[in-house]
PDB file of C-alpha atoms in Angstrom:
ATOM      1  CA  MET A   7     -34.358  -5.229 -10.462  1.00 71.00           C
ATOM      2  CA  ASP A   8     -34.054  -7.434 -13.546  1.00 84.00           C
ATOM      3  CA  GLU A   9     -34.250 -11.206 -13.445  1.00 87.00           C
ATOM      4  CA  ASP A  10     -30.860 -12.900 -13.389  1.00 90.00           C
ATOM      5  CA  HIS A  11     -29.472 -16.361 -14.232  1.00 92.00           C
ATOM      6  CA  VAL A  12     -29.977 -17.478 -10.682  1.00 95.00           C
ATOM      7  CA  ASP A  13     -33.648 -16.351 -10.610  1.00 94.00           C
ATOM      8  CA  ARG A  14     -34.226 -18.618 -13.586  1.00 95.00           C
ATOM      9  CA  ILE A  15     -32.602 -21.586 -11.879  1.00 96.00           C
ATOM     10  CA  LEU A  16     -34.641 -20.931  -8.734  1.00 96.00           C
ATOM     11  CA  ALA A  17     -37.899 -20.729 -10.773  1.00 96.00           C
ATOM     12  CA  GLN A  18     -37.114 -24.094 -12.327  1.00 97.00           C
ATOM     13  CA  TRP A  19     -36.470 -25.690  -8.885  1.00 97.00           C
ATOM     14  CA  ARG A  20     -39.602 -24.063  -7.420  1.00 97.00           C
ATOM     15  CA  LYS A  21     -41.624 -25.601 -10.257  1.00 97.00           C
ATOM     16  CA  GLN A  22     -40.021 -28.979 -10.087  1.00 97.00           C
ATOM     17  CA  ARG A  23     -39.674 -29.232  -6.340  1.00 97.00           C
ATOM     18  CA  PRO A  24     -42.192 -26.901  -4.666  1.00 97.00           C
ATOM     19  CA  ASP A  25     -41.598 -28.758  -1.408  1.00 98.00           C
ATOM     20  CA  LEU A  26     -38.069 -27.323  -1.027  1.00 97.00           C
ATOM     21  CA  ASP A  27     -37.200 -23.889   0.198  1.00 97.00           C
ATOM     22  CA  VAL A  28     -34.539 -22.928  -2.344  1.00 96.00           C
ATOM     23  CA  GLU A  29     -33.876 -19.369  -1.090  1.00 95.00           C
ATOM     24  CA  PRO A  30     -30.397 -20.122   0.282  1.00 96.00           C
ATOM     25  CA  MET A  31     -29.560 -21.528  -3.229  1.00 96.00           C
ATOM     26  CA  GLY A  32     -30.089 -18.059  -4.576  1.00 96.00           C
ATOM     27  CA  LEU A  33     -27.786 -16.282  -2.153  1.00 95.00           C
ATOM     28  CA  LEU A  34     -25.089 -18.907  -2.434  1.00 96.00           C
ATOM     29  CA  GLY A  35     -25.328 -19.198  -6.131  1.00 96.00           C
ATOM     30  CA  ARG A  36     -24.996 -15.488  -6.626  1.00 96.00           C
ATOM     31  CA  LEU A  37     -22.005 -15.352  -4.270  1.00 96.00           C
ATOM     32  CA  ALA A  38     -20.347 -18.219  -6.227  1.00 96.00           C
ATOM     33  CA  ARG A  39     -21.010 -16.596  -9.543  1.00 96.00           C
ATOM     34  CA  LEU A  40     -19.803 -13.216  -8.352  1.00 96.00           C
ATOM     35  CA  SER A  41     -16.697 -14.888  -6.896  1.00 96.00           C
ATOM     36  CA  THR A  42     -15.973 -16.390 -10.332  1.00 97.00           C
ATOM     37  CA  TYR A  43     -16.425 -13.144 -12.167  1.00 97.00           C
ATOM     38  CA  LEU A  44     -14.360 -11.111  -9.683  1.00 97.00           C
ATOM     39  CA  SER A  45     -11.518 -13.717  -9.675  1.00 97.00           C
ATOM     40  CA  ARG A  46     -11.276 -13.543 -13.420  1.00 97.00           C
ATOM     41  CA  GLU A  47     -11.061  -9.748 -13.317  1.00 97.00           C
ATOM     42  CA  VAL A  48      -8.405  -9.818 -10.580  1.00 97.00           C
ATOM     43  CA  GLN A  49      -6.375 -12.496 -12.397  1.00 98.00           C
ATOM     44  CA  LYS A  50      -6.345 -10.308 -15.564  1.00 98.00           C
ATOM     45  CA  THR A  51      -4.538  -7.602 -13.620  1.00 97.00           C
ATOM     46  CA  PHE A  52      -1.994 -10.081 -12.186  1.00 98.00           C
ATOM     47  CA  SER A  53      -1.477 -11.696 -15.657  1.00 98.00           C
ATOM     48  CA  GLU A  54      -0.449  -8.161 -17.090  1.00 97.00           C
ATOM     49  CA  PHE A  55       2.546  -8.437 -14.644  1.00 98.00           C
ATOM     50  CA  GLY A  56       3.277 -12.049 -15.431  1.00 97.00           C
ATOM     51  CA  LEU A  57       1.911 -13.230 -12.030  1.00 97.00           C
ATOM     52  CA  SER A  58      -0.814 -15.573 -10.853  1.00 95.00           C
ATOM     53  CA  SER A  59      -2.985 -14.974  -7.812  1.00 94.00           C
ATOM     54  CA  ALA A  60      -0.751 -17.601  -6.025  1.00 93.00           C
ATOM     55  CA  SER A  61       2.456 -15.820  -6.812  1.00 95.00           C
ATOM     56  CA  PHE A  62       1.104 -12.403  -5.964  1.00 96.00           C
ATOM     57  CA  ASP A  63      -0.146 -13.693  -2.592  1.00 95.00           C
ATOM     58  CA  VAL A  64       3.442 -14.635  -1.599  1.00 96.00           C
ATOM     59  CA  LEU A  65       4.993 -11.464  -2.914  1.00 97.00           C
ATOM     60  CA  ALA A  66       2.332  -9.313  -1.282  1.00 96.00           C
ATOM     61  CA  ALA A  67       2.761 -11.136   2.070  1.00 95.00           C
ATOM     62  CA  LEU A  68       6.433 -10.387   1.920  1.00 97.00           C
ATOM     63  CA  ARG A  69       5.783  -6.758   0.963  1.00 97.00           C
ATOM     64  CA  ARG A  70       3.237  -6.227   3.808  1.00 96.00           C
ATOM     65  CA  SER A  71       5.655  -7.494   6.328  1.00 95.00           C
ATOM     66  CA  GLY A  72       7.670  -4.262   5.888  1.00 96.00           C
ATOM     67  CA  PRO A  73      11.395  -3.860   5.517  1.00 97.00           C
ATOM     68  CA  PRO A  74      13.502  -5.935   5.216  1.00 95.00           C
ATOM     69  CA  TYR A  75      10.642  -7.888   3.495  1.00 97.00           C
ATOM     70  CA  ARG A  76      11.596 -11.377   4.864  1.00 96.00           C
ATOM     71  CA  LEU A  77       9.481 -13.995   6.434  1.00 95.00           C
ATOM     72  CA  SER A  78      10.007 -17.581   7.413  1.00 92.00           C
ATOM     73  CA  PRO A  79       8.200 -20.224   5.337  1.00 91.00           C
ATOM     74  CA  GLY A  80       5.948 -20.856   8.409  1.00 90.00           C
ATOM     75  CA  ASP A  81       5.023 -17.231   8.699  1.00 92.00           C
ATOM     76  CA  LEU A  82       4.236 -17.127   4.958  1.00 92.00           C
ATOM     77  CA  LEU A  83       2.173 -20.326   5.351  1.00 91.00           C
ATOM     78  CA  ALA A  84       0.196 -18.672   8.133  1.00 90.00           C
ATOM     79  CA  THR A  85      -0.991 -15.920   5.792  1.00 88.00           C
ATOM     80  CA  THR A  86      -2.573 -18.482   3.401  1.00 82.00           C
ATOM     81  CA  MET A  87      -4.896 -21.439   3.299  1.00 78.00           C
ATOM     82  CA  ILE A  88      -2.578 -23.858   1.592  1.00 85.00           C
ATOM     83  CA  THR A  89      -0.285 -26.828   2.458  1.00 87.00           C
ATOM     84  CA  SER A  90       3.410 -26.466   3.101  1.00 88.00           C
ATOM     85  CA  GLY A  91       4.103 -28.484  -0.030  1.00 90.00           C
ATOM     86  CA  THR A  92       2.136 -25.919  -2.093  1.00 91.00           C
ATOM     87  CA  MET A  93       3.933 -23.022  -0.433  1.00 92.00           C
ATOM     88  CA  THR A  94       7.350 -24.659  -1.160  1.00 92.00           C
ATOM     89  CA  ASN A  95       6.362 -24.913  -4.792  1.00 94.00           C
ATOM     90  CA  ARG A  96       5.332 -21.322  -4.914  1.00 94.00           C
ATOM     91  CA  ILE A  97       8.593 -20.184  -3.325  1.00 95.00           C
ATOM     92  CA  ASP A  98      10.549 -22.392  -5.750  1.00 96.00           C
ATOM     93  CA  GLN A  99       8.842 -20.812  -8.704  1.00 96.00           C
ATOM     94  CA  LEU A 100       9.354 -17.265  -7.414  1.00 97.00           C
ATOM     95  CA  GLU A 101      12.982 -18.028  -6.728  1.00 97.00           C
ATOM     96  CA  LYS A 102      13.461 -19.361 -10.240  1.00 97.00           C
ATOM     97  CA  ALA A 103      11.964 -16.147 -11.597  1.00 97.00           C
ATOM     98  CA  GLY A 104      14.483 -14.201  -9.533  1.00 97.00           C
ATOM     99  CA  LEU A 105      11.933 -12.496  -7.357  1.00 98.00           C
ATOM    100  CA  VAL A 106      12.691 -13.970  -4.019  1.00 98.00           C
ATOM    101  CA  GLU A 107      15.617 -15.638  -2.344  1.00 97.00           C
ATOM    102  CA  ARG A 108      16.255 -18.065   0.451  1.00 96.00           C
ATOM    103  CA  LEU A 109      18.504 -16.632   3.145  1.00 95.00           C
ATOM    104  CA  THR A 110      19.873 -18.408   6.157  1.00 92.00           C
ATOM    105  CA  ASN A 111      18.048 -17.226   9.210  1.00 87.00           C
ATOM    106  CA  PRO A 112      20.590 -15.328  11.325  1.00 85.00           C
ATOM    107  CA  GLU A 113      18.708 -16.243  14.491  1.00 84.00           C
ATOM    108  CA  ASP A 114      18.639 -20.015  13.707  1.00 83.00           C
ATOM    109  CA  ARG A 115      21.095 -21.308  11.112  1.00 84.00           C
ATOM    110  CA  ARG A 116      19.047 -24.430  10.694  1.00 87.00           C
ATOM    111  CA  SER A 117      16.154 -22.441   9.110  1.00 89.00           C
ATOM    112  CA  VAL A 118      15.692 -20.064   6.227  1.00 94.00           C
ATOM    113  CA  LEU A 119      13.946 -16.768   5.568  1.00 96.00           C
ATOM    114  CA  ILE A 120      12.250 -15.927   2.257  1.00 97.00           C
ATOM    115  CA  ALA A 121      13.231 -12.504   1.173  1.00 97.00           C
ATOM    116  CA  LEU A 122      12.045 -10.282  -1.652  1.00 98.00           C
ATOM    117  CA  LYS A 123      14.761  -9.402  -4.091  1.00 98.00           C
ATOM    118  CA  PRO A 124      14.869  -5.918  -5.551  1.00 98.00           C
ATOM    119  CA  GLU A 125      13.264  -7.216  -8.734  1.00 98.00           C
ATOM    120  CA  GLY A 126      10.435  -8.792  -6.644  1.00 98.00           C
ATOM    121  CA  LEU A 127       9.870  -5.609  -4.622  1.00 98.00           C
ATOM    122  CA  ALA A 128       9.656  -3.492  -7.755  1.00 98.00           C
ATOM    123  CA  LEU A 129       7.248  -5.923  -9.386  1.00 98.00           C
ATOM    124  CA  VAL A 130       4.940  -6.222  -6.378  1.00 98.00           C
ATOM    125  CA  GLU A 131       4.891  -2.433  -6.040  1.00 98.00           C
ATOM    126  CA  ARG A 132       3.707  -2.035  -9.631  1.00 98.00           C
ATOM    127  CA  THR A 133       1.293  -4.877  -9.290  1.00 98.00           C
ATOM    128  CA  VAL A 134      -0.369  -3.896  -6.009  1.00 98.00           C
ATOM    129  CA  THR A 135      -0.873  -0.337  -7.400  1.00 98.00           C
ATOM    130  CA  ALA A 136      -2.730  -1.781 -10.461  1.00 98.00           C
ATOM    131  CA  HIS A 137      -4.577  -4.374  -8.258  1.00 98.00           C
ATOM    132  CA  VAL A 138      -5.928  -1.609  -5.902  1.00 98.00           C
ATOM    133  CA  ALA A 139      -7.031   0.484  -8.912  1.00 98.00           C
ATOM    134  CA  ASN A 140      -8.780  -2.596 -10.281  1.00 98.00           C
ATOM    135  CA  GLN A 141     -10.506  -3.240  -6.931  1.00 98.00           C
ATOM    136  CA  HIS A 142     -11.788   0.388  -6.941  1.00 98.00           C
ATOM    137  CA  ARG A 143     -13.155  -0.150 -10.521  1.00 97.00           C
ATOM    138  CA  LEU A 144     -14.797  -3.459  -9.480  1.00 97.00           C
ATOM    139  CA  THR A 145     -16.463  -2.027  -6.389  1.00 97.00           C
ATOM    140  CA  ALA A 146     -17.413   1.285  -8.038  1.00 97.00           C
ATOM    141  CA  LEU A 147     -20.669  -0.366  -9.219  1.00 94.00           C
ATOM    142  CA  LEU A 148     -21.914  -0.021  -5.633  1.00 97.00           C
ATOM    143  CA  GLU A 149     -22.536   3.237  -3.696  1.00 97.00           C
ATOM    144  CA  PRO A 150     -20.334   3.930  -0.683  1.00 97.00           C
ATOM    145  CA  ASP A 151     -22.989   2.985   1.769  1.00 98.00           C
ATOM    146  CA  GLU A 152     -23.742  -0.285  -0.165  1.00 97.00           C
ATOM    147  CA  ARG A 153     -20.084  -1.242  -0.136  1.00 97.00           C
ATOM    148  CA  ALA A 154     -19.908  -0.644   3.682  1.00 97.00           C
ATOM    149  CA  THR A 155     -23.031  -2.705   4.305  1.00 97.00           C
ATOM    150  CA  LEU A 156     -21.878  -5.519   2.080  1.00 97.00           C
ATOM    151  CA  ASP A 157     -18.471  -5.559   3.699  1.00 97.00           C
ATOM    152  CA  THR A 158     -20.115  -5.633   7.281  1.00 97.00           C
ATOM    153  CA  ILE A 159     -22.385  -8.584   6.155  1.00 96.00           C
ATOM    154  CA  ALA A 160     -19.510 -10.514   4.455  1.00 96.00           C
ATOM    155  CA  LYS A 161     -17.301 -10.016   7.499  1.00 97.00           C
ATOM    156  CA  LYS A 162     -20.013 -11.450   9.817  1.00 97.00           C
ATOM    157  CA  TYR A 163     -20.553 -14.350   7.516  1.00 95.00           C
ATOM    158  CA  LEU A 164     -16.936 -15.031   7.009  1.00 94.00           C
ATOM    159  CA  ALA A 165     -16.247 -15.028  10.737  1.00 96.00           C
ATOM    160  CA  ALA A 166     -18.625 -17.975  11.211  1.00 96.00           C
ATOM    161  CA  PHE A 167     -16.203 -20.098   9.016  1.00 92.00           C
ATOM    162  CA  GLU A 168     -12.882 -18.765  10.384  1.00 87.00           C
TER     163      GLU A 168
END
């Protein structure tokens, strides 16, 4: 396999600090760089539909919840790793765009539900279709068995943090 950018960085550190074991730097550096490249590619797809990753996350969470595509702000918050203030801002922006609406919760009139409007549902349907096609394109560089192995390893690694 060809030398990559991370290999050059590791070689420099090994030369300058031969006392350090920089092998983990290689793995983490490659993961960080890969995350950056993949995020850019994913964002390109969302941008084609006028969305950001943040707005797509909210719309997708509502869509995944199934009909009638409504969740409490707390339930939406539980699907993400953001603060309640950030979630409120995302909901506000989506509401201004006419994609979601706040409804009084019929089970508790003191609370609200966030609901996909028909325009939001149509947009998330188109976007998720393109998003999944893009994910297939991005992972097609790996053989099916490599994807399965990488997924297993990533799941194990991620579980240590979650």
